[in-house]
């Protein structure tokens, strides 16, 4: 089971970064909206991609010297547009304004087949064609995670901003519908991926987990006497051992969405995978029957710990350097499961034993801009600036993590 759990995470990470083909050096950027301010007028851009002409209102996040742009639409979708694809561009009279929850819900529904409805909460817009009870359960889970995540990092001294955009979520009634709708982000299909956060659309995509065969089979004998489709039945079904890794995957992906929208990172920024993936692993699924908040933050992730400790004999003086300076081990399906364990262990150690340094490191990462590539040497230097001598840190890291039970 735990091997499958790891595979969900590995597959989605490898797949979702394939589509971003444009990367820049800092000297290739002609204009950066963060440097000029976000109160400049909105723009309307006409461009051609994949044989289709589009007309999008939004703001230019990054503009390259060759004319290419990263455009952010009013709905939060990102468009990477090459200079030769642009057919027209004009400034509008009004400043850029993200859609409201109501406007985003209307737009999402208009782009979906008949049968979808919307459930909104203070931070989320959930579009669904499954039961309203499941949509409500999902939004409640995500709001609890949002509160726990933001409270945790505020207590660590980080500045957490309110999301600029409503946070979109798509919940499909069946795995088949979810797979068909996800092909633009995952052209080869969803496979074992039960849910994912799209950097392109800013949306979490998932299906109704109660329809998963393993969950249905495990819960069928224990739901007698419960009202069909009730919140109590959902909590019972999704607390089964077979469901825990599925829910944890949704939590993991939702953590990415919150971290980005609350200002801890920018979409398409060159954030080290070991940090973003390892940090998300620190937010585990809670006790679903509890209404007293989120109690999974910072707990030991035993599947990750077990693999990390079993692999300690293979650790060498290049392992940590390779982990912090590049993403290759986490992206390669042959090494990703072991690399995820290393990434979780490093984040766990730094958060527990180097909390102030880790918070300062997150501030540095939050300032990175989209599409601007960092060399491995830059990543290593930034890590050393915050955590000091790599040899000394590695020695203490391995000692402390070998003692975790």
mmCIF file of C-alpha atoms in Angstrom:
data_model
loop_
_atom_site.group_PDB
_atom_site.id
_atom_site.type_symbol
_atom_site.label_atom_id
_atom_site.label_comp_id
_atom_site.label_asym_id
_atom_site.label_seq_id
_atom_site.Cartn_x
_atom_site.Cartn_y
_atom_site.Cartn_z
ATOM 1 C CA UNK A 1 0.000 0.000 0.000
ATOM 2 C CA UNK A 2 2.668 2.487 0.993
ATOM 3 C CA UNK A 3 4.640 1.785 -2.175
ATOM 4 C CA UNK A 4 1.524 2.706 -4.140
ATOM 5 C CA UNK A 5 1.117 5.845 -2.036
ATOM 6 C CA UNK A 6 4.612 6.931 -2.996
ATOM 7 C CA UNK A 7 3.938 6.182 -6.646
ATOM 8 C CA UNK A 8 0.932 8.550 -6.704
ATOM 9 C CA UNK A 9 3.186 11.419 -5.655
ATOM 10 C CA UNK A 10 6.115 10.496 -7.908
ATOM 11 C CA UNK A 11 4.021 10.214 -11.041
ATOM 12 C CA UNK A 12 2.272 13.538 -10.642
ATOM 13 C CA UNK A 13 5.511 15.430 -10.001
ATOM 14 C CA UNK A 14 7.228 13.923 -13.031
ATOM 15 C CA UNK A 15 4.256 14.584 -15.283
ATOM 16 C CA UNK A 16 3.258 18.143 -14.427
ATOM 17 C CA UNK A 17 6.617 19.761 -15.087
ATOM 18 C CA UNK A 18 6.969 18.367 -18.605
ATOM 19 C CA UNK A 19 4.751 20.985 -20.262
ATOM 20 C CA UNK A 20 6.726 24.058 -19.142
ATOM 21 C CA UNK A 21 9.230 24.380 -21.966
ATOM 22 C CA UNK A 22 10.197 28.053 -21.615
ATOM 23 C CA UNK A 23 12.870 28.908 -19.066
ATOM 24 C CA UNK A 24 14.899 32.098 -18.849
ATOM 25 C CA UNK A 25 18.076 33.485 -17.400
ATOM 26 C CA UNK A 26 17.691 36.632 -15.331
ATOM 27 C CA UNK A 27 19.351 38.727 -18.073
ATOM 28 C CA UNK A 28 16.758 37.512 -20.590
ATOM 29 C CA UNK A 29 13.886 39.177 -18.689
ATOM 30 C CA UNK A 30 12.763 42.498 -20.147
ATOM 31 C CA UNK A 31 10.030 43.201 -17.580
ATOM 32 C CA UNK A 32 8.879 41.670 -14.315
ATOM 33 C CA UNK A 33 5.484 42.627 -12.871
ATOM 34 C CA UNK A 34 6.789 42.138 -9.343
ATOM 35 C CA UNK A 35 9.460 44.749 -9.965
ATOM 36 C CA UNK A 36 7.092 47.258 -11.612
ATOM 37 C CA UNK A 37 4.115 46.671 -9.306
ATOM 38 C CA UNK A 38 0.863 44.783 -9.803
ATOM 39 C CA UNK A 39 -1.398 47.852 -10.081
ATOM 40 C CA UNK A 40 -0.565 48.495 -13.726
ATOM 41 C CA UNK A 41 -3.417 48.314 -16.270
ATOM 42 C CA UNK A 42 -4.694 44.963 -17.422
ATOM 43 C CA UNK A 43 -3.850 43.867 -20.950
ATOM 44 C CA UNK A 44 -5.705 42.042 -23.668
ATOM 45 C CA UNK A 45 -3.563 39.646 -25.689
ATOM 46 C CA UNK A 46 -4.549 37.883 -28.903
ATOM 47 C CA UNK A 47 -2.368 34.882 -29.734
ATOM 48 C CA UNK A 48 -2.353 31.612 -31.619
ATOM 49 C CA UNK A 49 -1.483 28.272 -29.972
ATOM 50 C CA UNK A 50 -2.118 24.782 -31.300
ATOM 51 C CA UNK A 51 -3.902 26.230 -34.333
ATOM 52 C CA UNK A 52 -6.420 28.102 -32.178
ATOM 53 C CA UNK A 53 -6.702 31.872 -31.801
ATOM 54 C CA UNK A 54 -7.300 33.063 -28.231
ATOM 55 C CA UNK A 55 -8.118 36.449 -26.749
ATOM 56 C CA UNK A 56 -7.227 36.644 -23.047
ATOM 57 C CA UNK A 57 -7.506 39.529 -20.594
ATOM 58 C CA UNK A 58 -4.991 39.449 -17.773
ATOM 59 C CA UNK A 59 -1.604 40.755 -16.688
ATOM 60 C CA UNK A 60 1.910 40.137 -17.954
ATOM 61 C CA UNK A 61 3.852 38.417 -15.174
ATOM 62 C CA UNK A 62 7.158 38.064 -17.029
ATOM 63 C CA UNK A 63 8.214 39.437 -20.409
ATOM 64 C CA UNK A 64 11.304 38.111 -22.161
ATOM 65 C CA UNK A 65 13.565 40.184 -24.367
ATOM 66 C CA UNK A 66 12.586 38.041 -27.358
ATOM 67 C CA UNK A 67 8.927 39.106 -26.950
ATOM 68 C CA UNK A 68 7.644 36.006 -25.183
ATOM 69 C CA UNK A 69 5.394 36.544 -22.163
ATOM 70 C CA UNK A 70 3.910 34.730 -19.210
ATOM 71 C CA UNK A 71 0.311 35.934 -19.049
ATOM 72 C CA UNK A 72 -1.932 35.441 -16.022
ATOM 73 C CA UNK A 73 -5.651 35.497 -16.769
ATOM 74 C CA UNK A 74 -8.400 36.885 -14.569
ATOM 75 C CA UNK A 75 -9.199 33.319 -13.510
ATOM 76 C CA UNK A 76 -5.591 32.659 -12.423
ATOM 77 C CA UNK A 77 -4.649 30.517 -15.431
ATOM 78 C CA UNK A 78 -1.097 30.968 -16.720
ATOM 79 C CA UNK A 79 -0.308 31.149 -20.423
ATOM 80 C CA UNK A 80 3.268 30.823 -21.703
ATOM 81 C CA UNK A 81 3.213 32.606 -25.052
ATOM 82 C CA UNK A 82 6.128 32.861 -27.457
ATOM 83 C CA UNK A 83 6.717 36.157 -29.222
ATOM 84 C CA UNK A 84 5.841 34.845 -32.684
ATOM 85 C CA UNK A 85 2.501 33.551 -31.404
ATOM 86 C CA UNK A 86 1.252 37.015 -30.397
ATOM 87 C CA UNK A 87 -1.103 38.639 -32.911
ATOM 88 C CA UNK A 88 -2.124 41.693 -30.902
ATOM 89 C CA UNK A 89 -1.736 43.287 -27.500
ATOM 90 C CA UNK A 90 -3.290 46.361 -25.901
ATOM 91 C CA UNK A 91 -3.502 47.933 -22.490
ATOM 92 C CA UNK A 92 -6.951 48.234 -20.963
ATOM 93 C CA UNK A 93 -8.252 51.250 -19.075
ATOM 94 C CA UNK A 94 -8.775 49.361 -15.811
ATOM 95 C CA UNK A 95 -6.231 47.704 -13.505
ATOM 96 C CA UNK A 96 -5.954 43.936 -13.400
ATOM 97 C CA UNK A 97 -8.707 42.465 -11.224
ATOM 98 C CA UNK A 98 -9.014 38.731 -10.420
ATOM 99 C CA UNK A 99 -12.433 37.146 -10.748
ATOM 100 C CA UNK A 100 -14.541 36.905 -7.622
ATOM 101 C CA UNK A 101 -15.681 33.516 -6.342
ATOM 102 C CA UNK A 102 -19.043 34.009 -8.031
ATOM 103 C CA UNK A 103 -17.461 35.035 -11.328
ATOM 104 C CA UNK A 104 -14.992 32.146 -11.270
ATOM 105 C CA UNK A 105 -17.772 29.676 -10.480
ATOM 106 C CA UNK A 106 -19.816 31.001 -13.407
ATOM 107 C CA UNK A 107 -16.843 30.716 -15.754
ATOM 108 C CA UNK A 108 -15.976 27.178 -14.665
ATOM 109 C CA UNK A 109 -19.564 25.975 -15.021
ATOM 110 C CA UNK A 110 -19.846 27.537 -18.491
ATOM 111 C CA UNK A 111 -16.822 25.521 -19.664
ATOM 112 C CA UNK A 112 -18.077 22.181 -18.295
ATOM 113 C CA UNK A 113 -20.687 19.708 -19.565
ATOM 114 C CA UNK A 114 -24.187 19.762 -18.140
ATOM 115 C CA UNK A 115 -24.619 18.306 -14.674
ATOM 116 C CA UNK A 116 -21.956 20.241 -12.743
ATOM 117 C CA UNK A 117 -22.791 22.357 -9.716
ATOM 118 C CA UNK A 118 -20.789 24.693 -7.485
ATOM 119 C CA UNK A 119 -20.099 24.811 -3.766
ATOM 120 C CA UNK A 120 -18.178 27.815 -2.433
ATOM 121 C CA UNK A 121 -16.432 28.451 0.886
ATOM 122 C CA UNK A 122 -14.359 31.419 2.110
ATOM 123 C CA UNK A 123 -11.332 30.263 0.078
ATOM 124 C CA UNK A 124 -12.507 27.581 -2.363
ATOM 125 C CA UNK A 125 -14.720 27.240 -5.414
ATOM 126 C CA UNK A 126 -15.587 23.547 -5.769
ATOM 127 C CA UNK A 127 -17.139 22.439 -9.071
ATOM 128 C CA UNK A 128 -18.551 18.923 -8.907
ATOM 129 C CA UNK A 129 -20.870 16.443 -10.566
ATOM 130 C CA UNK A 130 -20.850 13.988 -7.674
ATOM 131 C CA UNK A 131 -22.974 14.334 -4.523
ATOM 132 C CA UNK A 132 -23.237 17.654 -2.728
ATOM 133 C CA UNK A 133 -22.313 15.812 0.474
ATOM 134 C CA UNK A 134 -18.974 14.780 -1.009
ATOM 135 C CA UNK A 135 -18.324 18.311 -2.308
ATOM 136 C CA UNK A 136 -19.079 19.687 1.154
ATOM 137 C CA UNK A 137 -16.798 17.102 2.765
ATOM 138 C CA UNK A 138 -14.003 18.014 0.353
ATOM 139 C CA UNK A 139 -14.301 21.757 0.919
ATOM 140 C CA UNK A 140 -14.375 21.245 4.692
ATOM 141 C CA UNK A 141 -11.197 19.155 4.528
ATOM 142 C CA UNK A 142 -9.460 21.807 2.436
ATOM 143 C CA UNK A 143 -10.550 24.699 4.649
ATOM 144 C CA UNK A 144 -9.224 22.859 7.701
ATOM 145 C CA UNK A 145 -5.926 22.313 5.913
ATOM 146 C CA UNK A 146 -5.805 25.971 4.865
ATOM 147 C CA UNK A 147 -6.296 27.159 8.440
ATOM 148 C CA UNK A 148 -3.729 24.722 9.828
ATOM 149 C CA UNK A 149 -1.133 25.542 7.150
ATOM 150 C CA UNK A 150 -1.411 29.316 7.456
ATOM 151 C CA UNK A 151 -1.501 29.272 11.273
ATOM 152 C CA UNK A 152 1.557 27.022 11.389
ATOM 153 C CA UNK A 153 3.755 29.182 9.187
ATOM 154 C CA UNK A 154 2.579 32.459 10.709
ATOM 155 C CA UNK A 155 3.716 31.134 14.071
ATOM 156 C CA UNK A 156 7.093 30.444 12.452
ATOM 157 C CA UNK A 157 7.353 34.133 11.590
ATOM 158 C CA UNK A 158 6.492 33.960 7.894
ATOM 159 C CA UNK A 159 4.301 36.553 6.218
ATOM 160 C CA UNK A 160 1.267 34.723 4.850
ATOM 161 C CA UNK A 161 -0.891 36.639 2.424
ATOM 162 C CA UNK A 162 -4.549 36.083 1.651
ATOM 163 C CA UNK A 163 -4.918 34.376 -1.749
ATOM 164 C CA UNK A 164 -5.432 36.836 -4.582
ATOM 165 C CA UNK A 165 -7.603 34.355 -6.488
ATOM 166 C CA UNK A 166 -10.367 32.055 -5.243
ATOM 167 C CA UNK A 167 -8.896 28.547 -5.070
ATOM 168 C CA UNK A 168 -10.537 26.340 -7.722
ATOM 169 C CA UNK A 169 -11.227 22.637 -7.213
ATOM 170 C CA UNK A 170 -12.707 20.140 -9.670
ATOM 171 C CA UNK A 171 -14.335 16.969 -8.295
ATOM 172 C CA UNK A 172 -15.501 14.442 -10.882
ATOM 173 C CA UNK A 173 -18.025 11.730 -10.151
ATOM 174 C CA UNK A 174 -15.900 8.986 -11.692
ATOM 175 C CA UNK A 175 -12.282 8.219 -12.355
ATOM 176 C CA UNK A 176 -13.035 7.917 -16.075
ATOM 177 C CA UNK A 177 -14.414 11.463 -16.275
ATOM 178 C CA UNK A 178 -11.496 12.783 -14.243
ATOM 179 C CA UNK A 179 -9.002 11.071 -16.551
ATOM 180 C CA UNK A 180 -10.646 12.424 -19.704
ATOM 181 C CA UNK A 181 -10.754 15.984 -18.341
ATOM 182 C CA UNK A 182 -7.097 15.914 -17.245
ATOM 183 C CA UNK A 183 -5.489 15.203 -20.619
ATOM 184 C CA UNK A 184 -4.348 18.779 -21.239
ATOM 185 C CA UNK A 185 -2.245 18.628 -18.084
ATOM 186 C CA UNK A 186 -1.470 14.900 -18.272
ATOM 187 C CA UNK A 187 -1.496 13.875 -21.958
ATOM 188 C CA UNK A 188 -0.601 10.257 -21.180
ATOM 189 C CA UNK A 189 -3.479 9.882 -18.753
ATOM 190 C CA UNK A 190 -3.780 10.007 -14.986
ATOM 191 C CA UNK A 191 -2.702 6.397 -14.397
ATOM 192 C CA UNK A 192 -2.343 5.952 -10.643
ATOM 193 C CA UNK A 193 -2.678 9.677 -9.940
ATOM 194 C CA UNK A 194 -5.796 10.168 -7.797
ATOM 195 C CA UNK A 195 -5.532 13.946 -7.742
ATOM 196 C CA UNK A 196 -3.172 16.729 -8.752
ATOM 197 C CA UNK A 197 -2.612 20.465 -8.480
ATOM 198 C CA UNK A 198 -2.100 22.104 -11.861
ATOM 199 C CA UNK A 199 0.425 24.937 -11.890
ATOM 200 C CA UNK A 200 -1.056 26.001 -15.218
ATOM 201 C CA UNK A 201 -4.672 26.402 -14.089
ATOM 202 C CA UNK A 202 -4.123 26.858 -10.327
ATOM 203 C CA UNK A 203 -6.785 24.168 -9.871
ATOM 204 C CA UNK A 204 -6.863 20.928 -7.854
ATOM 205 C CA UNK A 205 -8.327 18.074 -9.908
ATOM 206 C CA UNK A 206 -9.684 14.894 -8.332
ATOM 207 C CA UNK A 207 -12.499 12.367 -8.406
ATOM 208 C CA UNK A 208 -14.915 11.111 -5.765
ATOM 209 C CA UNK A 209 -12.722 8.751 -3.733
ATOM 210 C CA UNK A 210 -15.700 6.850 -2.360
ATOM 211 C CA UNK A 211 -16.064 5.387 -5.842
ATOM 212 C CA UNK A 212 -12.593 3.835 -5.715
ATOM 213 C CA UNK A 213 -12.964 0.055 -5.677
ATOM 214 C CA UNK A 214 -10.590 -0.486 -2.757
ATOM 215 C CA UNK A 215 -12.464 2.062 -0.639
ATOM 216 C CA UNK A 216 -15.902 0.638 -1.466
ATOM 217 C CA UNK A 217 -14.833 -2.917 -0.703
ATOM 218 C CA UNK A 218 -13.190 -2.013 2.595
ATOM 219 C CA UNK A 219 -16.113 0.084 3.792
ATOM 220 C CA UNK A 220 -19.062 -2.047 2.669
ATOM 221 C CA UNK A 221 -19.070 -4.267 5.726
ATOM 222 C CA UNK A 222 -18.762 -1.387 8.189
ATOM 223 C CA UNK A 223 -21.354 1.096 6.941
ATOM 224 C CA UNK A 224 -24.414 -0.851 8.026
ATOM 225 C CA UNK A 225 -26.876 1.315 9.918
ATOM 226 C CA UNK A 226 -25.494 4.597 8.571
ATOM 227 C CA UNK A 227 -27.550 6.932 6.441
ATOM 228 C CA UNK A 228 -26.467 6.470 2.851
ATOM 229 C CA UNK A 229 -24.380 9.407 1.638
ATOM 230 C CA UNK A 230 -24.089 11.074 5.031
ATOM 231 C CA UNK A 231 -20.989 12.906 6.253
ATOM 232 C CA UNK A 232 -20.628 10.197 8.893
ATOM 233 C CA UNK A 233 -20.551 7.507 6.221
ATOM 234 C CA UNK A 234 -18.010 9.491 4.183
ATOM 235 C CA UNK A 235 -15.719 9.873 7.188
ATOM 236 C CA UNK A 236 -16.055 6.171 7.918
ATOM 237 C CA UNK A 237 -15.273 5.184 4.328
ATOM 238 C CA UNK A 238 -12.333 7.556 3.975
ATOM 239 C CA UNK A 239 -10.799 6.555 7.309
ATOM 240 C CA UNK A 240 -10.267 3.001 6.066
ATOM 241 C CA UNK A 241 -6.615 1.933 5.634
ATOM 242 C CA UNK A 242 -7.230 1.564 1.899
ATOM 243 C CA UNK A 243 -8.369 5.206 1.676
ATOM 244 C CA UNK A 244 -5.710 6.867 3.825
ATOM 245 C CA UNK A 245 -3.056 7.128 1.062
ATOM 246 C CA UNK A 246 -5.698 8.451 -1.348
ATOM 247 C CA UNK A 247 -6.777 11.212 1.028
ATOM 248 C CA UNK A 248 -3.133 11.952 1.852
ATOM 249 C CA UNK A 249 -2.409 12.515 -1.838
ATOM 250 C CA UNK A 250 -5.217 15.072 -2.074
ATOM 251 C CA UNK A 251 -3.865 16.783 1.055
ATOM 252 C CA UNK A 252 -0.362 16.805 -0.443
ATOM 253 C CA UNK A 253 -1.554 18.458 -3.661
ATOM 254 C CA UNK A 254 -3.742 20.943 -1.772
ATOM 255 C CA UNK A 255 -0.716 21.917 0.306
ATOM 256 C CA UNK A 256 1.065 22.939 -2.899
ATOM 257 C CA UNK A 257 -1.915 25.078 -3.916
ATOM 258 C CA UNK A 258 -2.057 26.834 -0.537
ATOM 259 C CA UNK A 259 1.704 27.408 -0.346
ATOM 260 C CA UNK A 260 1.744 29.063 -3.761
ATOM 261 C CA UNK A 261 -1.389 31.152 -3.320
ATOM 262 C CA UNK A 262 -0.362 32.345 0.143
ATOM 263 C CA UNK A 263 2.952 33.670 -1.122
ATOM 264 C CA UNK A 264 5.479 30.994 -0.157
ATOM 265 C CA UNK A 265 6.290 30.347 -3.822
ATOM 266 C CA UNK A 266 5.390 31.485 -7.327
ATOM 267 C CA UNK A 267 4.032 29.167 -9.963
ATOM 268 C CA UNK A 268 6.683 28.158 -12.523
ATOM 269 C CA UNK A 269 9.420 29.486 -10.228
ATOM 270 C CA UNK A 270 12.493 27.278 -9.956
ATOM 271 C CA UNK A 271 11.751 26.010 -6.437
ATOM 272 C CA UNK A 272 13.870 22.998 -5.410
ATOM 273 C CA UNK A 273 11.701 19.897 -5.582
ATOM 274 C CA UNK A 274 13.237 18.449 -2.434
ATOM 275 C CA UNK A 275 11.833 21.414 -0.488
ATOM 276 C CA UNK A 276 8.369 21.739 -2.040
ATOM 277 C CA UNK A 277 7.647 18.011 -2.084
ATOM 278 C CA UNK A 278 9.209 17.280 1.296
ATOM 279 C CA UNK A 279 7.353 20.129 2.980
ATOM 280 C CA UNK A 280 4.022 18.947 1.577
ATOM 281 C CA UNK A 281 4.703 15.528 3.100
ATOM 282 C CA UNK A 282 4.687 17.190 6.524
ATOM 283 C CA UNK A 283 0.951 17.850 6.219
ATOM 284 C CA UNK A 284 -0.658 14.457 6.580
ATOM 285 C CA UNK A 285 -4.334 13.565 6.512
ATOM 286 C CA UNK A 286 -6.021 14.301 9.828
ATOM 287 C CA UNK A 287 -8.332 12.239 11.967
ATOM 288 C CA UNK A 288 -11.389 12.644 9.749
ATOM 289 C CA UNK A 289 -13.770 12.060 12.639
ATOM 290 C CA UNK A 290 -12.238 14.932 14.633
ATOM 291 C CA UNK A 291 -13.607 18.459 14.487
ATOM 292 C CA UNK A 292 -10.794 19.901 16.598
ATOM 293 C CA UNK A 293 -8.492 20.951 13.799
ATOM 294 C CA UNK A 294 -5.548 19.472 11.971
ATOM 295 C CA UNK A 295 -3.335 17.199 13.996
ATOM 296 C CA UNK A 296 -1.057 15.766 11.327
ATOM 297 C CA UNK A 297 1.478 18.586 10.947
ATOM 298 C CA UNK A 298 5.049 17.545 11.568
ATOM 299 C CA UNK A 299 4.280 13.957 12.483
ATOM 300 C CA UNK A 300 6.694 11.283 11.395
ATOM 301 C CA UNK A 301 5.834 9.976 7.941
ATOM 302 C CA UNK A 302 6.610 6.343 8.644
ATOM 303 C CA UNK A 303 6.618 5.047 5.048
ATOM 304 C CA UNK A 304 9.147 7.764 4.166
ATOM 305 C CA UNK A 305 11.179 7.238 7.339
ATOM 306 C CA UNK A 306 11.336 3.475 6.821
ATOM 307 C CA UNK A 307 12.646 3.842 3.278
ATOM 308 C CA UNK A 308 15.095 6.582 4.276
ATOM 309 C CA UNK A 309 16.576 4.558 7.129
ATOM 310 C CA UNK A 310 16.783 1.381 5.028
ATOM 311 C CA UNK A 311 18.725 3.357 2.413
ATOM 312 C CA UNK A 312 21.204 4.902 4.851
ATOM 313 C CA UNK A 313 23.938 2.369 3.956
ATOM 314 C CA UNK A 314 23.798 3.744 0.399
ATOM 315 C CA UNK A 315 24.225 7.361 1.516
ATOM 316 C CA UNK A 316 27.521 8.946 0.431
ATOM 317 C CA UNK A 317 29.163 12.364 0.515
ATOM 318 C CA UNK A 318 27.498 13.356 -2.769
ATOM 319 C CA UNK A 319 23.921 12.422 -1.864
ATOM 320 C CA UNK A 320 22.942 15.594 -0.012
ATOM 321 C CA UNK A 321 24.665 17.878 -2.527
ATOM 322 C CA UNK A 322 22.857 16.200 -5.386
ATOM 323 C CA UNK A 323 19.503 16.423 -3.593
ATOM 324 C CA UNK A 324 19.690 20.152 -2.859
ATOM 325 C CA UNK A 325 21.270 21.251 -6.155
ATOM 326 C CA UNK A 326 19.037 19.457 -8.671
ATOM 327 C CA UNK A 327 15.674 17.816 -9.264
ATOM 328 C CA UNK A 328 16.811 14.850 -11.335
ATOM 329 C CA UNK A 329 16.386 12.200 -8.631
ATOM 330 C CA UNK A 330 12.828 13.291 -7.832
ATOM 331 C CA UNK A 331 11.826 13.443 -11.490
ATOM 332 C CA UNK A 332 13.312 10.105 -12.506
ATOM 333 C CA UNK A 333 10.792 7.281 -11.837
ATOM 334 C CA UNK A 334 13.708 4.925 -11.160
ATOM 335 C CA UNK A 335 15.025 6.990 -8.232
ATOM 336 C CA UNK A 336 12.047 9.122 -7.211
ATOM 337 C CA UNK A 337 10.648 6.954 -4.406
ATOM 338 C CA UNK A 338 14.015 6.956 -2.603
ATOM 339 C CA UNK A 339 14.507 10.662 -3.360
ATOM 340 C CA UNK A 340 11.096 11.523 -1.907
ATOM 341 C CA UNK A 341 12.082 9.746 1.290
ATOM 342 C CA UNK A 342 15.308 11.760 1.418
ATOM 343 C CA UNK A 343 13.385 14.980 0.726
ATOM 344 C CA UNK A 344 10.860 14.289 3.486
ATOM 345 C CA UNK A 345 13.684 13.441 5.928
ATOM 346 C CA UNK A 346 15.621 16.623 5.132
ATOM 347 C CA UNK A 347 12.535 18.827 5.530
ATOM 348 C CA UNK A 348 11.562 17.062 8.758
ATOM 349 C CA UNK A 349 15.051 17.588 10.177
ATOM 350 C CA UNK A 350 15.327 21.242 9.143
ATOM 351 C CA UNK A 351 11.857 22.151 10.416
ATOM 352 C CA UNK A 352 12.490 20.382 13.733
ATOM 353 C CA UNK A 353 16.105 21.327 14.415
ATOM 354 C CA UNK A 354 16.738 24.416 12.232
ATOM 355 C CA UNK A 355 13.330 26.087 12.322
ATOM 356 C CA UNK A 356 14.467 29.731 12.086
ATOM 357 C CA UNK A 357 16.972 28.997 9.334
ATOM 358 C CA UNK A 358 14.302 27.040 7.455
ATOM 359 C CA UNK A 359 11.802 29.916 7.749
ATOM 360 C CA UNK A 360 14.422 32.332 6.409
ATOM 361 C CA UNK A 361 15.171 29.926 3.560
ATOM 362 C CA UNK A 362 11.462 29.845 2.656
ATOM 363 C CA UNK A 363 11.490 33.649 2.465
ATOM 364 C CA UNK A 364 14.330 33.454 -0.054
ATOM 365 C CA UNK A 365 12.457 30.882 -2.128
ATOM 366 C CA UNK A 366 9.284 32.989 -2.059
ATOM 367 C CA UNK A 367 11.124 35.769 -3.899
ATOM 368 C CA UNK A 368 12.008 33.597 -6.903
ATOM 369 C CA UNK A 369 10.237 34.617 -10.092
ATOM 370 C CA UNK A 370 8.509 32.411 -12.673
ATOM 371 C CA UNK A 371 10.460 30.757 -15.499
ATOM 372 C CA UNK A 372 13.864 32.019 -14.328
ATOM 373 C CA UNK A 373 16.208 29.057 -14.081
ATOM 374 C CA UNK A 374 18.762 28.636 -11.293
ATOM 375 C CA UNK A 375 22.012 26.796 -11.891
ATOM 376 C CA UNK A 376 22.895 23.956 -9.475
ATOM 377 C CA UNK A 377 25.639 26.134 -8.008
ATOM 378 C CA UNK A 378 23.082 28.822 -7.137
ATOM 379 C CA UNK A 379 20.886 26.340 -5.308
ATOM 380 C CA UNK A 380 23.834 25.009 -3.318
ATOM 381 C CA UNK A 381 25.013 28.516 -2.426
ATOM 382 C CA UNK A 382 21.570 29.559 -1.226
ATOM 383 C CA UNK A 383 21.283 26.442 0.900
ATOM 384 C CA UNK A 384 24.693 27.055 2.491
ATOM 385 C CA UNK A 385 23.870 30.707 3.139
ATOM 386 C CA UNK A 386 21.013 29.614 5.390
ATOM 387 C CA UNK A 387 22.219 26.325 6.871
ATOM 388 C CA UNK A 388 25.985 26.673 6.946
ATOM 389 C CA UNK A 389 28.678 24.103 6.277
ATOM 390 C CA UNK A 390 27.201 21.173 4.374
ATOM 391 C CA UNK A 391 29.478 18.567 5.939
ATOM 392 C CA UNK A 392 28.612 19.505 9.512
ATOM 393 C CA UNK A 393 24.902 19.738 8.745
ATOM 394 C CA UNK A 394 24.913 16.388 6.949
ATOM 395 C CA UNK A 395 26.619 14.695 9.892
ATOM 396 C CA UNK A 396 24.009 15.971 12.347
ATOM 397 C CA UNK A 397 21.163 15.277 9.900
ATOM 398 C CA UNK A 398 22.108 11.621 9.517
ATOM 399 C CA UNK A 399 22.640 11.201 13.257
ATOM 400 C CA UNK A 400 19.289 12.733 14.193
ATOM 401 C CA UNK A 401 17.293 10.954 11.505
ATOM 402 C CA UNK A 402 18.807 7.564 12.343
ATOM 403 C CA UNK A 403 17.377 8.003 15.856
ATOM 404 C CA UNK A 404 13.801 8.838 14.821
ATOM 405 C CA UNK A 405 11.386 6.065 15.719
#
